[in-house]
Coordinates of C-alpha atoms and ligand atoms in Angstrom, one line a residue:
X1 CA -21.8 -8.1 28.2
X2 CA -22.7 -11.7 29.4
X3 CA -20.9 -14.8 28.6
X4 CA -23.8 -16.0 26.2
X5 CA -23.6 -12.7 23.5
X6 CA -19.6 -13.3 22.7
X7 CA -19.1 -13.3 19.7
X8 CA -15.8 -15.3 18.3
X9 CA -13.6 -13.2 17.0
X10 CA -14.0 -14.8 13.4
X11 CA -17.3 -13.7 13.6
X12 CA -16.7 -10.2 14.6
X13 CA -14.0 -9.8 12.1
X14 CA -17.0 -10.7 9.1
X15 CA -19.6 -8.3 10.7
X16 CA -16.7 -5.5 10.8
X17 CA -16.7 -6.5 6.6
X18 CA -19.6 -6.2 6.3
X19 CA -20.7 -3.3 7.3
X20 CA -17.4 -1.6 6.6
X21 CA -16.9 -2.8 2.9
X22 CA -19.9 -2.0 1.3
X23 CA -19.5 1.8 2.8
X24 CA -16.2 2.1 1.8
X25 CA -17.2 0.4 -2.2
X26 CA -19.5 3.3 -2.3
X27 CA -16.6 7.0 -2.0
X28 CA -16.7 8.6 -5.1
X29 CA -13.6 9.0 -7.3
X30 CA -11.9 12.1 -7.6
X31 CA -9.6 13.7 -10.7
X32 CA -5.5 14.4 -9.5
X33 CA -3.2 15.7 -11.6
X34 CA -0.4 13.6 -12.4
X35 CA 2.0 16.4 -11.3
X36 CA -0.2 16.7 -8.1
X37 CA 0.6 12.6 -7.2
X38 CA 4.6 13.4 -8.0
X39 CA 4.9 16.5 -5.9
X40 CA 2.9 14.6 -2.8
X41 CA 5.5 12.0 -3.4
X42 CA 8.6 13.3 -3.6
X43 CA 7.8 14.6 -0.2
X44 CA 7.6 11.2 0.8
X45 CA 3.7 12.0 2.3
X46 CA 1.9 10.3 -0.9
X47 CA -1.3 8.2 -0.4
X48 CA -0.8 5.2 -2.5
X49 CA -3.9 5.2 -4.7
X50 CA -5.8 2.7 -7.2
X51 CA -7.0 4.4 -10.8
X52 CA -10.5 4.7 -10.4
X53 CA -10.8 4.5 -14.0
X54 CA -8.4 3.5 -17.2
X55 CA -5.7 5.6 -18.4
X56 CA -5.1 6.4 -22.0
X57 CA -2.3 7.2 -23.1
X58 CA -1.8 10.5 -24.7
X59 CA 0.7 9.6 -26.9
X60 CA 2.3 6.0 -27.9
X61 CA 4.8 4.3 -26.4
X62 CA 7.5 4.4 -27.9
X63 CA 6.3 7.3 -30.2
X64 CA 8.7 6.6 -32.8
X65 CA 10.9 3.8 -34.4
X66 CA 13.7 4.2 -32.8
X67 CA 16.9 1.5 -32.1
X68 CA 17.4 -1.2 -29.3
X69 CA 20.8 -0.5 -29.9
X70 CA 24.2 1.3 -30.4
X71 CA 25.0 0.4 -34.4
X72 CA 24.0 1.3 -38.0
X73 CA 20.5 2.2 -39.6
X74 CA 20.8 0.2 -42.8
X75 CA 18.1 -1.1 -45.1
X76 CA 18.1 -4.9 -45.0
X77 CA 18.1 -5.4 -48.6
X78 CA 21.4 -3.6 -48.9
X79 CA 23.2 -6.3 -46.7
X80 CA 21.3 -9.1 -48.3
X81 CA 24.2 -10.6 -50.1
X82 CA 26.7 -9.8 -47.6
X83 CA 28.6 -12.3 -45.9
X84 CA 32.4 -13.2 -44.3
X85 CA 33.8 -13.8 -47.7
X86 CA 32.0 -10.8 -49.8
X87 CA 31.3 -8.6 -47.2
X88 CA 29.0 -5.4 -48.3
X89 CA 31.1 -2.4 -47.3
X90 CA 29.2 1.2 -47.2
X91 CA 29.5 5.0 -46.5
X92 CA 28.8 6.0 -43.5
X93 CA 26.4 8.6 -43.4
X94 CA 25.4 11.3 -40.6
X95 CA 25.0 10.0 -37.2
X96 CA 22.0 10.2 -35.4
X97 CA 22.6 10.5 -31.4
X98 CA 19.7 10.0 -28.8
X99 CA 17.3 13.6 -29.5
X100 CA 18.0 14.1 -32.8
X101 CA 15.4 13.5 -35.9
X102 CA 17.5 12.3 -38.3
X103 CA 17.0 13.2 -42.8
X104 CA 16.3 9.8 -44.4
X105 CA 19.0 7.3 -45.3
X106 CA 21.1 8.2 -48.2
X107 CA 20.5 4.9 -50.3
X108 CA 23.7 2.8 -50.3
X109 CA 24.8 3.8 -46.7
X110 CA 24.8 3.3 -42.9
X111 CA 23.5 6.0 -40.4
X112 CA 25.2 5.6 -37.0
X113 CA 22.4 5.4 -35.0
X114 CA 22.6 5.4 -31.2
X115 CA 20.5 3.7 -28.7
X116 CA 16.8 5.1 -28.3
X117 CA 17.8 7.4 -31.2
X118 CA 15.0 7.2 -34.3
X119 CA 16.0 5.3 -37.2
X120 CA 16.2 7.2 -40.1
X121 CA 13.4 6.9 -42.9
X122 CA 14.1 4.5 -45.0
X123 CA 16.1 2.7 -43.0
X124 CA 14.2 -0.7 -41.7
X125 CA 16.9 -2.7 -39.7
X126 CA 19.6 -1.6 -37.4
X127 CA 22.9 -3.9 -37.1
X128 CA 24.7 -4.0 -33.4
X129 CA 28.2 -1.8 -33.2
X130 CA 30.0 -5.0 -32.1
X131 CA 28.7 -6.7 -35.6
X132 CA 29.9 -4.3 -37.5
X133 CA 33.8 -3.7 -39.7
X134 CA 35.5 -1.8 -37.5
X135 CA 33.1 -2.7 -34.4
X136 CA 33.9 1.2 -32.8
X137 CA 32.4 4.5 -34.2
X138 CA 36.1 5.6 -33.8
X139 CA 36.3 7.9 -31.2
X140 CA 35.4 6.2 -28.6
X141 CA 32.7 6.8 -26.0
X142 CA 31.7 10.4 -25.7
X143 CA 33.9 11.6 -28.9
X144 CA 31.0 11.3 -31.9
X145 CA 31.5 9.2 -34.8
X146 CA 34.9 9.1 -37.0
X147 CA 35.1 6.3 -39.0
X148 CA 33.7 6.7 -43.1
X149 CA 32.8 3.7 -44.3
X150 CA 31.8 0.5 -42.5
X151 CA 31.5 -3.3 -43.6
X152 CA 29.3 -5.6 -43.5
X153 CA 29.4 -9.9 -42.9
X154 CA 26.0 -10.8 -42.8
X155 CA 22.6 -10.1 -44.0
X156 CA 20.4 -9.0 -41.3
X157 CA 16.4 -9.4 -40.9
X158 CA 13.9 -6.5 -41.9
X159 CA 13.1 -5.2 -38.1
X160 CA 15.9 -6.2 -36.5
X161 CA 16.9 -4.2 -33.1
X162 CA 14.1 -1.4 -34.2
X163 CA 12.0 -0.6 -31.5
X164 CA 8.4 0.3 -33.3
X165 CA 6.0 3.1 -32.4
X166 CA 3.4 2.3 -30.1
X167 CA 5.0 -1.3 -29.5
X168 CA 4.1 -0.5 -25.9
X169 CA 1.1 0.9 -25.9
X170 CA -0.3 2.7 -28.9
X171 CA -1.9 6.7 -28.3
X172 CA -5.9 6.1 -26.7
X173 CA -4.9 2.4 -25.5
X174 CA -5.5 2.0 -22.0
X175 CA -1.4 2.6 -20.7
X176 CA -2.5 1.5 -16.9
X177 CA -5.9 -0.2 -15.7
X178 CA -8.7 1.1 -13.6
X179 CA -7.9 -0.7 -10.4
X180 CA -4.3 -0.7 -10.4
X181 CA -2.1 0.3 -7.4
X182 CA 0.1 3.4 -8.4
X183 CA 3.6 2.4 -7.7
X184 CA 6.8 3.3 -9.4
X185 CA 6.0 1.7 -12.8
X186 CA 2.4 3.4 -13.1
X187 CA 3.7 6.6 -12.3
X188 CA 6.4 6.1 -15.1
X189 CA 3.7 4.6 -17.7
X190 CA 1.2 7.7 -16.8
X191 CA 4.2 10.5 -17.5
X192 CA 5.9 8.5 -20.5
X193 CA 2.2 7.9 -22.3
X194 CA 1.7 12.2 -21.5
X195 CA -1.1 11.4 -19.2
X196 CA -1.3 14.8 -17.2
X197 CA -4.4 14.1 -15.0
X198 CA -6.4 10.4 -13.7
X199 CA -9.1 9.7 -12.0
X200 CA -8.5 7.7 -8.4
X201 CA -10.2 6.2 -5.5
X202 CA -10.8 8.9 -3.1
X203 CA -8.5 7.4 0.3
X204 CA -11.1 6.3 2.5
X205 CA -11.6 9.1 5.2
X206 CA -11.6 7.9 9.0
X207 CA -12.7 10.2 12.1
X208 CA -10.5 8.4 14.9
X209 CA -11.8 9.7 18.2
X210 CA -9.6 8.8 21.4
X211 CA -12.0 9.0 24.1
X212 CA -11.3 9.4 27.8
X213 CA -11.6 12.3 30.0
X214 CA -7.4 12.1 31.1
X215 CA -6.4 12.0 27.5
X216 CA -4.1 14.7 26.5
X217 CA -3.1 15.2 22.7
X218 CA 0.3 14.7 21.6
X219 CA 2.7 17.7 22.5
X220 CA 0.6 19.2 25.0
X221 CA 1.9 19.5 28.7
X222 CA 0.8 16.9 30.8
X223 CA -1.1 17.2 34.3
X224 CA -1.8 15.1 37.0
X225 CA -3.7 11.8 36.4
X226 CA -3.9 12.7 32.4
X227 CA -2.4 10.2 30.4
X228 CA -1.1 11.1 26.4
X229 CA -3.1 10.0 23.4
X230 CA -1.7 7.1 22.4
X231 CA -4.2 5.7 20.2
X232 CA -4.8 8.5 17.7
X233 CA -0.9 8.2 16.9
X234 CA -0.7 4.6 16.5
X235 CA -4.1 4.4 14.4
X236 CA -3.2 7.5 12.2
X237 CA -0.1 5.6 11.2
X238 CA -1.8 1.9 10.7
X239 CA -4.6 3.8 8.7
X240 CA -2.1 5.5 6.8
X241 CA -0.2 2.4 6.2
X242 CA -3.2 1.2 4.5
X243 CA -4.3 3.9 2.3
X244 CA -6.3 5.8 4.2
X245 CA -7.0 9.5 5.0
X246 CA -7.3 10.0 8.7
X247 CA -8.1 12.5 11.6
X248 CA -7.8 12.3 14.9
X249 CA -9.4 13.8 17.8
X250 CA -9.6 13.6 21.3
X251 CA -12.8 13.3 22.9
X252 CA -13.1 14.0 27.1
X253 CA -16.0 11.2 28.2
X254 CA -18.8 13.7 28.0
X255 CA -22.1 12.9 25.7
X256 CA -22.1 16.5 24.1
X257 CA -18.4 16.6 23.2
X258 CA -19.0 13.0 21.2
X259 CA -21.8 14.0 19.6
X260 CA -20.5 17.9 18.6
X261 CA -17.0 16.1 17.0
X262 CA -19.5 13.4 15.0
X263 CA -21.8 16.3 13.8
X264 CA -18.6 18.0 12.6
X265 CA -17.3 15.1 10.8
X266 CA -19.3 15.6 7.0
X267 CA -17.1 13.7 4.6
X268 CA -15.7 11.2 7.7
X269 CA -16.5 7.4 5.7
X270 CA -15.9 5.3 8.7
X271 CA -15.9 6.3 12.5
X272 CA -13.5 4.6 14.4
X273 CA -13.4 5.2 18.8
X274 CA -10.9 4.1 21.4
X275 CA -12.2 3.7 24.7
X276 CA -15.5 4.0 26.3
X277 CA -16.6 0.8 25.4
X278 CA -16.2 -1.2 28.8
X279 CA -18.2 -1.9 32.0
X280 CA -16.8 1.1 33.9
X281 CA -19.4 3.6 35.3
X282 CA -18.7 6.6 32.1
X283 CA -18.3 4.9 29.3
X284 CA -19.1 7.4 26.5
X285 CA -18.9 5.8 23.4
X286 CA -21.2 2.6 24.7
X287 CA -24.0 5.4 26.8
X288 CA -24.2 7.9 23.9
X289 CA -23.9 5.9 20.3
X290 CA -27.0 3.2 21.8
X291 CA -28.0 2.7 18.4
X292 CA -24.9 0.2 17.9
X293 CA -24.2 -3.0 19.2
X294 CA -21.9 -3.1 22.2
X295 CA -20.5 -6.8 23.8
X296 CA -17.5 -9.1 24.4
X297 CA -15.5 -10.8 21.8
X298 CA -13.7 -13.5 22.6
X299 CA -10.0 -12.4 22.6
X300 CA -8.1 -10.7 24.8
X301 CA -6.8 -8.3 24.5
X302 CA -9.8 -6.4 23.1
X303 CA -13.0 -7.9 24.7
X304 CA -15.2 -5.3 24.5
X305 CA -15.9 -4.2 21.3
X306 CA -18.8 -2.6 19.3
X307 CA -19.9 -2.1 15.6
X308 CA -23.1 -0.2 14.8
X309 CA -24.0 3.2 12.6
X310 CA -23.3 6.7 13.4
X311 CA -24.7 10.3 11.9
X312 CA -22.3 12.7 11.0
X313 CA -21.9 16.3 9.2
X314 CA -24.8 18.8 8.4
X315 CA -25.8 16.4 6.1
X316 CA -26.8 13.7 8.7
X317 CA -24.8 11.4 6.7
X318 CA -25.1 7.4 8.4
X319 CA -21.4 5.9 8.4
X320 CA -20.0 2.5 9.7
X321 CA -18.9 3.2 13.5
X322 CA -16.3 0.8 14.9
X323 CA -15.2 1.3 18.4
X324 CA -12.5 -0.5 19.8
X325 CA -11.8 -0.5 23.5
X326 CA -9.1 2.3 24.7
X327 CA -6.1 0.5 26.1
X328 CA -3.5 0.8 23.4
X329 CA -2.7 -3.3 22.6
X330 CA -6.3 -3.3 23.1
X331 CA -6.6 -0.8 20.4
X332 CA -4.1 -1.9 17.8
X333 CA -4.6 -5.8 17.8
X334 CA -8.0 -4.9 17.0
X335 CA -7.1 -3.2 14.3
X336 CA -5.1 -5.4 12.9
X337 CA -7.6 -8.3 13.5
X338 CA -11.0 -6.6 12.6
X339 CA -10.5 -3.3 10.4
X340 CA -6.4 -3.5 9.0
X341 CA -8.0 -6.2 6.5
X342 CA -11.2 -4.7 5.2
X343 CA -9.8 -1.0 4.7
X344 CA -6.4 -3.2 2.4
X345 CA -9.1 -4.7 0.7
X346 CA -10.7 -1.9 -0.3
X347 CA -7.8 0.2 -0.8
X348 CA -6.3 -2.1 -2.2
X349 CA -2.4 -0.6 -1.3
X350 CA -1.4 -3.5 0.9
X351 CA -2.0 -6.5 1.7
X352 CA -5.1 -7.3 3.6
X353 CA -3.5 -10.4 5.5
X354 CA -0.4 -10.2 7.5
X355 CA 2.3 -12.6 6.4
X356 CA 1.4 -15.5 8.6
X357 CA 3.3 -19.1 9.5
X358 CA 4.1 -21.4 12.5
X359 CA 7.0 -21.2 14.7
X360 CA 7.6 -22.6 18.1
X361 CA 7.6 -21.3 21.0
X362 CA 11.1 -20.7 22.9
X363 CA 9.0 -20.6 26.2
X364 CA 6.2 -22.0 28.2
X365 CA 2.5 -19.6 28.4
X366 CA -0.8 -19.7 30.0
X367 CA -4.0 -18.6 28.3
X368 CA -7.8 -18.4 29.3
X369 CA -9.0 -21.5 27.4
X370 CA -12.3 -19.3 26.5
X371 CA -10.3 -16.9 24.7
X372 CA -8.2 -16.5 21.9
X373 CA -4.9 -14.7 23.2
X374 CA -3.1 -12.9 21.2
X375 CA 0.4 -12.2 22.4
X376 CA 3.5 -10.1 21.3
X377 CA 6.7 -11.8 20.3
X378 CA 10.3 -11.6 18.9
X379 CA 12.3 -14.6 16.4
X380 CA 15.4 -15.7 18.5
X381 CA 17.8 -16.5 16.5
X382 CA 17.0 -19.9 16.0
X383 CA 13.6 -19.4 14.9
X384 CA 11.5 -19.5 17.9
X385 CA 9.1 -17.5 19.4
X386 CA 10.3 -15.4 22.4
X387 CA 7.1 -13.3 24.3
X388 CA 8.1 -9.6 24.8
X389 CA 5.8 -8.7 27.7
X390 CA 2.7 -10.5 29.8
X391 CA -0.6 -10.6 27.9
X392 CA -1.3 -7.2 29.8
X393 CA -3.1 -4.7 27.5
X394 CA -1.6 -1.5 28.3
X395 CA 2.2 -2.4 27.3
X396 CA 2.4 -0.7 24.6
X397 CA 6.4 -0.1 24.5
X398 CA 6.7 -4.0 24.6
X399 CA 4.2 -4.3 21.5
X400 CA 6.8 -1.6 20.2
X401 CA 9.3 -3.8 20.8
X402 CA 8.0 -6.8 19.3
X403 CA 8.0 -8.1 15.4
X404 CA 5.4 -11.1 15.7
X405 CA 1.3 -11.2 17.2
X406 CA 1.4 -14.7 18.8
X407 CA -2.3 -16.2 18.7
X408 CA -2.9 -18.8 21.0
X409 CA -6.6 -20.0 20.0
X410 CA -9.5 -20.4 22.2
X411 CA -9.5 -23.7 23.6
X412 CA -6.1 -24.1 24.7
X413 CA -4.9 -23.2 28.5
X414 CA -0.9 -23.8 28.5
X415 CA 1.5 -24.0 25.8
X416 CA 4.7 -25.6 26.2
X417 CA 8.2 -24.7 25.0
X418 CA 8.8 -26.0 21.3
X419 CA 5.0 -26.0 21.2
X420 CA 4.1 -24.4 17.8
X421 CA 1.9 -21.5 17.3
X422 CA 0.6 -19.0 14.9
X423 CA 1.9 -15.9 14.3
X424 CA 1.3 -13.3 12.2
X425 CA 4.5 -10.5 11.1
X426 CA 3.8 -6.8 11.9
X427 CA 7.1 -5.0 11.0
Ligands
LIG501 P1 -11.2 2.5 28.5 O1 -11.3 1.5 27.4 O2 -11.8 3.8 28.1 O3 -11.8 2.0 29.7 O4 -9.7 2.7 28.7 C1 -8.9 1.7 29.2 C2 -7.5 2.1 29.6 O5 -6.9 2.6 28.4 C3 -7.4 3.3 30.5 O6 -6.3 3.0 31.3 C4 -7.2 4.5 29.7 O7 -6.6 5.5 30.3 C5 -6.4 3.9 28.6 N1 -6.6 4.6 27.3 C6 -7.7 4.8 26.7 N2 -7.6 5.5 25.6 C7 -6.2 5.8 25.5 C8 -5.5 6.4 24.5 N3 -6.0 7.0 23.5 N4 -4.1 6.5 24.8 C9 -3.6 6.0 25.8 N5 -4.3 5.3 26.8 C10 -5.6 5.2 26.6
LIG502 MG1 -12.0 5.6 29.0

């Protein structure tokens, strides 16, 4: 890696596109059941999804006339005459509550009708409770309907309060696009319309391998000079955040154990490594996957970086590689600057840019003017940037810690306090 091949980070971030997007474009779609995407979220573990393809509804929405309101079925031409001083007083005929298919209207009288209840046939307006003589069914609420007759002040409009099949969507009308994010709404749409099965984007699929000879896995005893896997957790969970399917191995720095993981990853989309990537003297993502490009980007953290293809599975399958270098800030500002944005993009289940605005800084820095820096802050209470942490790469807790990536662009050696930045929200 020599001063002359570092790339900008800008540039990086549109090769890591374009390689990346047009792999991900490609995943086939795969049929759920609509049951399937309710029971995976009501244990809270759901992968928001996009509808590969329209949804038709099954049947319409709503499927039958039914009332906007609490008041009488009538038939408009009844009440045409009707006003203060003649008002037209009626019979009041059975009441229909909400789940009951009512007979038609008895011609000369008023059904109570209840709210999302279907209007009687016949019956082609419905007139609000509070507009009507007495303006209570009687009983009050809960006790069914005791008045007999009912009056009558004013005409009303053919339509009135009636809620009219299919005025949502009618049955075989698209009820939710192909593209849309499945949120609350969709799901609602899907199960109202009787939509029992759709077609979505398969999550994209990433292999994250944490290389390094003294990594350890999560929850596995710890021995001298081994350090825990931080990277596999913090990448499952910023994948995850963005709609994709994830797992996570660690690799020791040994050629063979690379390249047995990759030829057991068939349906892995994207390969994403931590580590290995430096100048040191076993660095085995850079001395095994040679096919790639490997070289400094001008950031820090997260100089060294590489982007290439890598074979995977039986099948020999070729798949974007992106290999990030292992220290953990290292690890997740480059995800959030090279590979968070493409995989929202194509996911579409979050936004690919990080809310972003200027703030000034409550304190003084320094930054290598070849670089852009990117450094970890908190909002004080009036507004202003406060670091959490030096610029080193391996404080994670502090980047735990901290609400706000501070980028301090290349060209630019000290900052002073009140000096405004960029920063970009990641909480
Ligand atoms: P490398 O990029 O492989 O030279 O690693 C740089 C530093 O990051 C070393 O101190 C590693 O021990 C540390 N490191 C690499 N990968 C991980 C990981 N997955 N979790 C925690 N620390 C790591
Ligand atoms: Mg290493």
């Amino acid at each position: 890696m020599t001063g002359t091949d570092r790339r900008s980070p800008a540039e990086h971030a549109a090769r890591v596109e374009a390689l990346v997007a047009p792999a991900l474009a490609a995943r086939p779609a795969e049929r759920v059941t609509v049951a399937a995407l309710l029971a995976a979220a009501a244990t809270g573990a759901t992968l928001p999804r996009r509808l590969a393809a329209d949804a038709r509804a099954v049947v319409a929405l709503p499927g039958f006339d039914n009332s906007q309101m609490d008041g009488y079925a009538v038939r408009a031409a009844d009440l045409a005459a009707a006003s203060p001083a003649a008002p037209v007083r009626q019979a009041v005929g059975p009441a229909v509550p909400a789940g009951v298919a009512p007979g038609p209207l008895v011609p000369g009288t008023a059904a109570p009708v209840m709210t999302g209840a279907p209007v009687p046939p016949g019956a082609d307006a419905v007139v609000r409770i509070e507009d009507a003589d007495p303006p209570t069914f009687g009983a009050g609420p809960g006790g069914g309907v005791t008045v007999t007759a009912v009056a009558f002040a004013a005409p009303v409009a053919p339509g009135t309060f009636v809620r009219v099949a299919g005025s949502d969507v009618a049955a075989g009308d698209v009820v939710v696009a192909a593209g849309t994010p499945l949120g609350a709404a969709q799901a609602g749409a899907l199960a109202a319309s009787g939509v029992a099965e759709v077609l979505v984007e398969r999550p994209p699929h990433v292999l994250v391998l944490s290389t390094g000879t003294e990594l350890v896995p999560a929850g596995r005893p710890l021995g001298p000079a081994q350090v825990r896997d931080a990277n596999g957790a913090a990448l499952t969970v910023g994948l995850g955040q963005v709609g994709c399917r994830v797992t996570a191995r660690v690799v020791p720095d040994d050629p063979a154990a690379l390249l047995g993981v990759l030829a057991e990853a068939g349906d892995a989309d994207v390969v994403l490594t931590t580590g290995g990537v430096s100048a040191g003297a076993y660095e085995v993502v850079r001395g095994t996957l040679d096919d790639a490009w490997f070289g400094g980007v001008a950031m820090q953290p997260g100089g060294p970086q590489g982007l290439g293809l890598v074979t995977v599975g039986d099948a020999r399958r070729v798949v974007p590689l992106v290999a990030f270098p292992g220290n953990p800030v290292s690890a997740l500002v480059s995800f959030e600057l090279f590979l968070r944005p493409v995989l929202a993009r194509a996911t579409g289940v979050a936004p690919a840019a990080r809310p972003a605005r200027r703030a000034p800084l409550a304190e003084p820095l320094d930054s290598p003017p070849a670089l852009l820096q990117v450094r970890r802050g908190r909002l004080d209470a009036d507004g202003r940037v406060r670091l959490v942490g030096g610029p080193g790469s391996h404080l994670l807790a502090h980047l735990a810690a901290a609400t706000v990536l501070v980028h301090v662009p290349a060209g630019v050696a000290r900052l002073e306090a009140g000096d405004v930045v960029d920063i970009w929200e990641i909480s």
